[in-house]
C-alpha positions in Angstrom: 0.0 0.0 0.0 0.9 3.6 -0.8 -0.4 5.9 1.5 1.8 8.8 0.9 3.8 9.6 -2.2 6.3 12.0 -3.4 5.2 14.6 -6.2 6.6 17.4 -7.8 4.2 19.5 -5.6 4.7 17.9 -2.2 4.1 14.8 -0.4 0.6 13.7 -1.5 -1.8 11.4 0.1 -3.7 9.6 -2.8 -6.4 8.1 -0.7 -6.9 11.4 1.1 -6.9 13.6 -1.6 -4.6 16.1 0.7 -0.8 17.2 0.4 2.0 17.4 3.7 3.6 20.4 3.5 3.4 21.1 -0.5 5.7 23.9 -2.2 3.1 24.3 -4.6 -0.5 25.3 -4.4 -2.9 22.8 -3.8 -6.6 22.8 -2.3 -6.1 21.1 1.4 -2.3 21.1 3.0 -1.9 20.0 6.3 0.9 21.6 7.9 3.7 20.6 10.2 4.2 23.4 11.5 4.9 27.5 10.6 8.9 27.7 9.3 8.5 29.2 5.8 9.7 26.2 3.9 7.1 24.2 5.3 4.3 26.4 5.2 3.9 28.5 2.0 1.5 30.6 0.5 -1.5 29.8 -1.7 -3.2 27.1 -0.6 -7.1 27.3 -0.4 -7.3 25.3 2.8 -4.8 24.8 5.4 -5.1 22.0 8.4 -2.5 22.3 11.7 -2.3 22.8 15.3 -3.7 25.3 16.9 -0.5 26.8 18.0 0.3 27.2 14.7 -2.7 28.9 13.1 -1.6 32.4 15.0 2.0 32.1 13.1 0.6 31.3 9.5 -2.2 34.3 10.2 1.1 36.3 10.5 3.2 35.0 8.0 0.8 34.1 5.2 -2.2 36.5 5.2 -5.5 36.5 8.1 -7.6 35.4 4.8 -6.8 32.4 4.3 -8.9 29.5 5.1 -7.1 27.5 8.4 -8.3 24.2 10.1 -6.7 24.0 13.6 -6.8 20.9 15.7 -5.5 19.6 19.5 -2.7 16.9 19.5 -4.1 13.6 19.3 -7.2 14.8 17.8 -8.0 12.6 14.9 -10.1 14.3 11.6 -10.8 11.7 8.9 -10.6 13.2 5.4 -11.6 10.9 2.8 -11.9 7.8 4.9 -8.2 8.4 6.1 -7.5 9.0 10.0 -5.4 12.0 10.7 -4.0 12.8 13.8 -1.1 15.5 14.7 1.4 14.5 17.2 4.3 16.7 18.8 7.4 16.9 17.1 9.7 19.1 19.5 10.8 21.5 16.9 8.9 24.5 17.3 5.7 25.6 18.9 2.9 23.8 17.3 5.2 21.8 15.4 3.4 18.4 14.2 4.3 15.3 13.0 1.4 14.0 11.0 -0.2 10.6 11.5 -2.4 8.8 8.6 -3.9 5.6 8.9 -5.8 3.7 6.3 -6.9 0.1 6.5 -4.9 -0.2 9.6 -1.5 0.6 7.2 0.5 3.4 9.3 2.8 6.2 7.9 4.0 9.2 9.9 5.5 12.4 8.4 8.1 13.9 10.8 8.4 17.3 9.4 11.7 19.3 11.3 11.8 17.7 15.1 14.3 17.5 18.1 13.9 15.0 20.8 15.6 17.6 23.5 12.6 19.2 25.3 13.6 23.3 24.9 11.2 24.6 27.7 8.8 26.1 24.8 7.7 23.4 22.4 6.0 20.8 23.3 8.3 17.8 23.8 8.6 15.1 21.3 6.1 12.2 21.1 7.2 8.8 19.7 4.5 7.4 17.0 4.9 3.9 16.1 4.4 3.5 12.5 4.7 1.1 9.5 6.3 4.3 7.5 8.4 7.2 8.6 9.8 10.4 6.7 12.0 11.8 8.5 14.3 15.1 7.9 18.4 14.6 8.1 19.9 18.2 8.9 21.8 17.2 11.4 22.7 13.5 10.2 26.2 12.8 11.3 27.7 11.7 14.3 29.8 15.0 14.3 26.4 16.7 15.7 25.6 16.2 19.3 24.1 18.7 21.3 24.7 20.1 24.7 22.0 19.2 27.3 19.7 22.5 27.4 20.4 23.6 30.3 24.0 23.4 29.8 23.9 25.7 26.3 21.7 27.9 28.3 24.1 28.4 30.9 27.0 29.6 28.2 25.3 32.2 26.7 24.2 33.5 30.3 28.2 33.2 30.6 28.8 35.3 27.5 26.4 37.8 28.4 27.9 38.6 31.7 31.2 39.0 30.5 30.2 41.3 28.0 28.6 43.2 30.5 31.9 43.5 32.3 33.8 44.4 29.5 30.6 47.1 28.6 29.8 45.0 25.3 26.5 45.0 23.9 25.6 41.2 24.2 23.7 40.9 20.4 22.6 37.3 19.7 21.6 36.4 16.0 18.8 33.3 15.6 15.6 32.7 13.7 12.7 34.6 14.4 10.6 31.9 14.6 11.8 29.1 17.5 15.3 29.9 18.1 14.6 33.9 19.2 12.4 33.2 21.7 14.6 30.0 23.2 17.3 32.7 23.5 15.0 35.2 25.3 14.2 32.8 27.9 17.4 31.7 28.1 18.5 34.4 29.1 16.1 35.7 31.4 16.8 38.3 34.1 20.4 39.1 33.3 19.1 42.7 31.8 17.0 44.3 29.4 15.8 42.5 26.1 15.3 44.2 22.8 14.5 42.3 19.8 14.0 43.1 15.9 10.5 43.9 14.8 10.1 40.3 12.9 11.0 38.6 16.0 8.5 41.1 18.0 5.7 40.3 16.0 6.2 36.5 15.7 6.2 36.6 19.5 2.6 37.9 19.7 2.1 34.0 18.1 3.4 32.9 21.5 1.4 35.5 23.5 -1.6 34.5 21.9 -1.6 30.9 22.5 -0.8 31.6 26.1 3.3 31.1 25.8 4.7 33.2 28.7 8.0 34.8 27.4 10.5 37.1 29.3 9.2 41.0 28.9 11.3 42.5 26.0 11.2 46.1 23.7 11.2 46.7 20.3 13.7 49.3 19.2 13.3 51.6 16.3 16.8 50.6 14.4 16.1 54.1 12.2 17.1 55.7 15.3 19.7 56.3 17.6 20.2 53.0 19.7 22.7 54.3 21.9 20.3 53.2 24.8 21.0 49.8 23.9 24.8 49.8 25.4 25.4 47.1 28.0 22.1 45.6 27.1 21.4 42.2 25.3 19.6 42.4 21.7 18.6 39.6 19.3 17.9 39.8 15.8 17.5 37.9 13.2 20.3 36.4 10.9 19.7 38.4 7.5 20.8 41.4 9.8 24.7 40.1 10.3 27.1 42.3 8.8 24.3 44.5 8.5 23.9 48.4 9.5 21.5 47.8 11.7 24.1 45.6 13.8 26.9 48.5 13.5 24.8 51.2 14.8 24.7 48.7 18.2 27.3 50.4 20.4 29.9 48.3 21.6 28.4 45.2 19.8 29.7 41.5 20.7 27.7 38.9 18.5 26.7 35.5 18.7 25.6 33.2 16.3 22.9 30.6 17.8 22.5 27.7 14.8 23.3 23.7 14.7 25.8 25.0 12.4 28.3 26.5 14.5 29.2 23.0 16.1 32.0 22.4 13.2 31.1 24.9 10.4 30.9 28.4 12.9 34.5 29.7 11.8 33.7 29.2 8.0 30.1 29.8 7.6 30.0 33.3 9.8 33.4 34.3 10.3 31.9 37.6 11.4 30.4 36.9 14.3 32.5 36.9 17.8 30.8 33.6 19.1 28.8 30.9 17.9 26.3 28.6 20.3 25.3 25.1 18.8 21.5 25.9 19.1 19.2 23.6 17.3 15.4 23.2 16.6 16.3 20.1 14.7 17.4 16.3 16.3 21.4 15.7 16.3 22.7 12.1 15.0 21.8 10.2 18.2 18.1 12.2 18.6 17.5 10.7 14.9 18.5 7.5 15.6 16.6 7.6 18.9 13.5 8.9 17.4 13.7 6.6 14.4 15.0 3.5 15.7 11.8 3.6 18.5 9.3 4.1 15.6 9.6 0.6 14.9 8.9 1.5 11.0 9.6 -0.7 8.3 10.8 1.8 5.4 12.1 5.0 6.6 12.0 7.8 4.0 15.0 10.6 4.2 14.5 13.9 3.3 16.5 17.1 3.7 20.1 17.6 4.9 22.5 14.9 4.8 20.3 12.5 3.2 23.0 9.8 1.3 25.2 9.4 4.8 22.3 9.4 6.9 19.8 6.7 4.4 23.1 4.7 3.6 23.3 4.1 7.5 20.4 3.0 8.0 20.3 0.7 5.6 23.6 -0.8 6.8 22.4 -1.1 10.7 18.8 -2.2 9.2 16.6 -0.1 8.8 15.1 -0.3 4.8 15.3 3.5 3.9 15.9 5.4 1.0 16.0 8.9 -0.2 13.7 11.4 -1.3 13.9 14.7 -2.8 12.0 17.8 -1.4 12.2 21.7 -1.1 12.8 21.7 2.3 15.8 23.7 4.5 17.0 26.3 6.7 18.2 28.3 3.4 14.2 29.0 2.8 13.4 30.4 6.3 16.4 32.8 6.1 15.2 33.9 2.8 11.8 34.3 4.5 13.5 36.6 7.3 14.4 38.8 4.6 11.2 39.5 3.1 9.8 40.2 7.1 12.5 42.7 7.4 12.4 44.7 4.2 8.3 44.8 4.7 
């Protein structure tokens, strides 16, 4: 049986009539969960948690048409039963669960089995299928417990405060800005970027407590922001809006900065392995547990990560789609030039 396949529009669902996360419009797309690559325009009906309604209301347009539903709540479209389960990575993040004729397959979307404090944690789904993401596929990737990264960029922030640097972090406005404001919580006044501002209200209206934090107006003097800790998002390294920060000291927080920090932002002054996605051992853990007889490997280091499993096995193979961090940064872009 084939209960999902793999289209030049998305992952489709024959028996359901319904696309996972299409790049192309289609009339029902349920939805993972709000980073831009995985939710795009045009669709005329959209079906994910309700966490994640507020964030494509603020990313796509209020108009559209948006089904929201509880985890573990099961919708039948078409005869097939659909259920959303947590997947760690970023409020209302999803993996989705269809079952038809008692046949299982699970789309994983982005996850991470480390709970962050803010996302709902992870939830293991047994399945018969499993599609799961590789960004983080080799054993080179293994992240620090939370608490531990937290407690280095609380570090970093009070040295910079004794050396009268401007502690200015640089992470996604969606997920990673908002693990960095709680993370560092209480060690002074937080000022974020207007596109990580507004994506907050997302939080605030689901009933996500975050640390209190002001918006500046980067179009004026930000002298006041000297000794203080800002966060903005990454299209704004090297940027002017990071030169007029007095005294600045910046940190890039990404998964990449593990091994690729020096060459990929040789910029920045310090670099935190911070990740919404699972390292090697998460994605063996998650996928290992799923029990799943065919695994499917999407983005990131697919080859390694499929070869693998096939050698320890695990039948997998690899599957082509349009998904990655490149997408959400160009998506940063458009927030701040609008």
């Amino acid at each position: 049986m084939k209960l999902i396949i793999f289209t030049n529009k998305g992952i489709f669902c024959p028996q359901g009539k319904f696309y996972i996360d299409p790049w192309r419009p289609v009339d029902l797309a349920v939805i993972t969960h709000g980073h831009a690559d995985h939710a795009r325009w045009g669709m005329k009906k959209y079906l994910c948690h309700h966490f994640t309604k507020p964030i494509l209301y603020i990313r796509i347009s209020e108009d559209i048409e948006c089904q929201s539903v509880e985890y573990g709540e099961t919708v039948n479209i078409n005869g097939v039963k659909v259920s959303l389960h947590p997947a760690g990575h970023i409020i209302g993040s999803a993996q989705i669960r269809l079952e038809y004729k008692g046949y299982v397959s699970v789309v994983s979307g982005d996850y991470k089995v480390q709970d962050d404090g803010l996302s709902t944690p992870f939830e293991l789904v047994k399945c018969n299928e499993f599609v799961t993401e590789s960004t983080f596929g080799l054993p080179i990737y293994n992240w620090l417990e939370v608490e531990d990264l937290n407690k280095k960029l609380q570090n970093w922030v009070l040295r910079n405060k004794e050396n009268q640097k401007t502690s200015v972090f640089i992470g996604y406005s969606l997920g990673k800005a908002q693990r960095i404001m709680k993370a560092v919580e209480g060690l002074g006044k937080i000022h974020v970027h207007y596109s990580i501002g507004k994506l907050n209200e997302a939080f605030e209206a689901v009933g996500i407590d975050l640390p209190e934090y002001e918006i500046p107006d980067f179009r004026e003097s930000v002298k006041h922001l000297q000794d203080e800790i800002v966060i903005v998002p990454p299209a704004l390294l090297d940027s002017n809006v990071i030169k007029k920060i007095p005294n600045a000291a910046t940190a890039i927080c990404s998964g990449w900065m593990q091994v690729r920090g020096a060459r990929r932002w040789r910029s920045a002054d310090a670099g935190f392995a911070m990740s919404d996605h699972a390292d090697w051992k998460g994605l063996l853990q998650a996928i290992k547990a799923t029990e799943a007889e065919l695994v499917h490997v999407t983005h990131g280091q697919t080859e390694v990560f499929s070869k693998y499993l096939n050698e320890i096995g695990i039948q997998s193979d690899v599957v082509e789609t349009l998904y990655g961090d490149d997408d959400e940064e160009e998506t940063e872009k458009e927030i701040i030039k609008s």
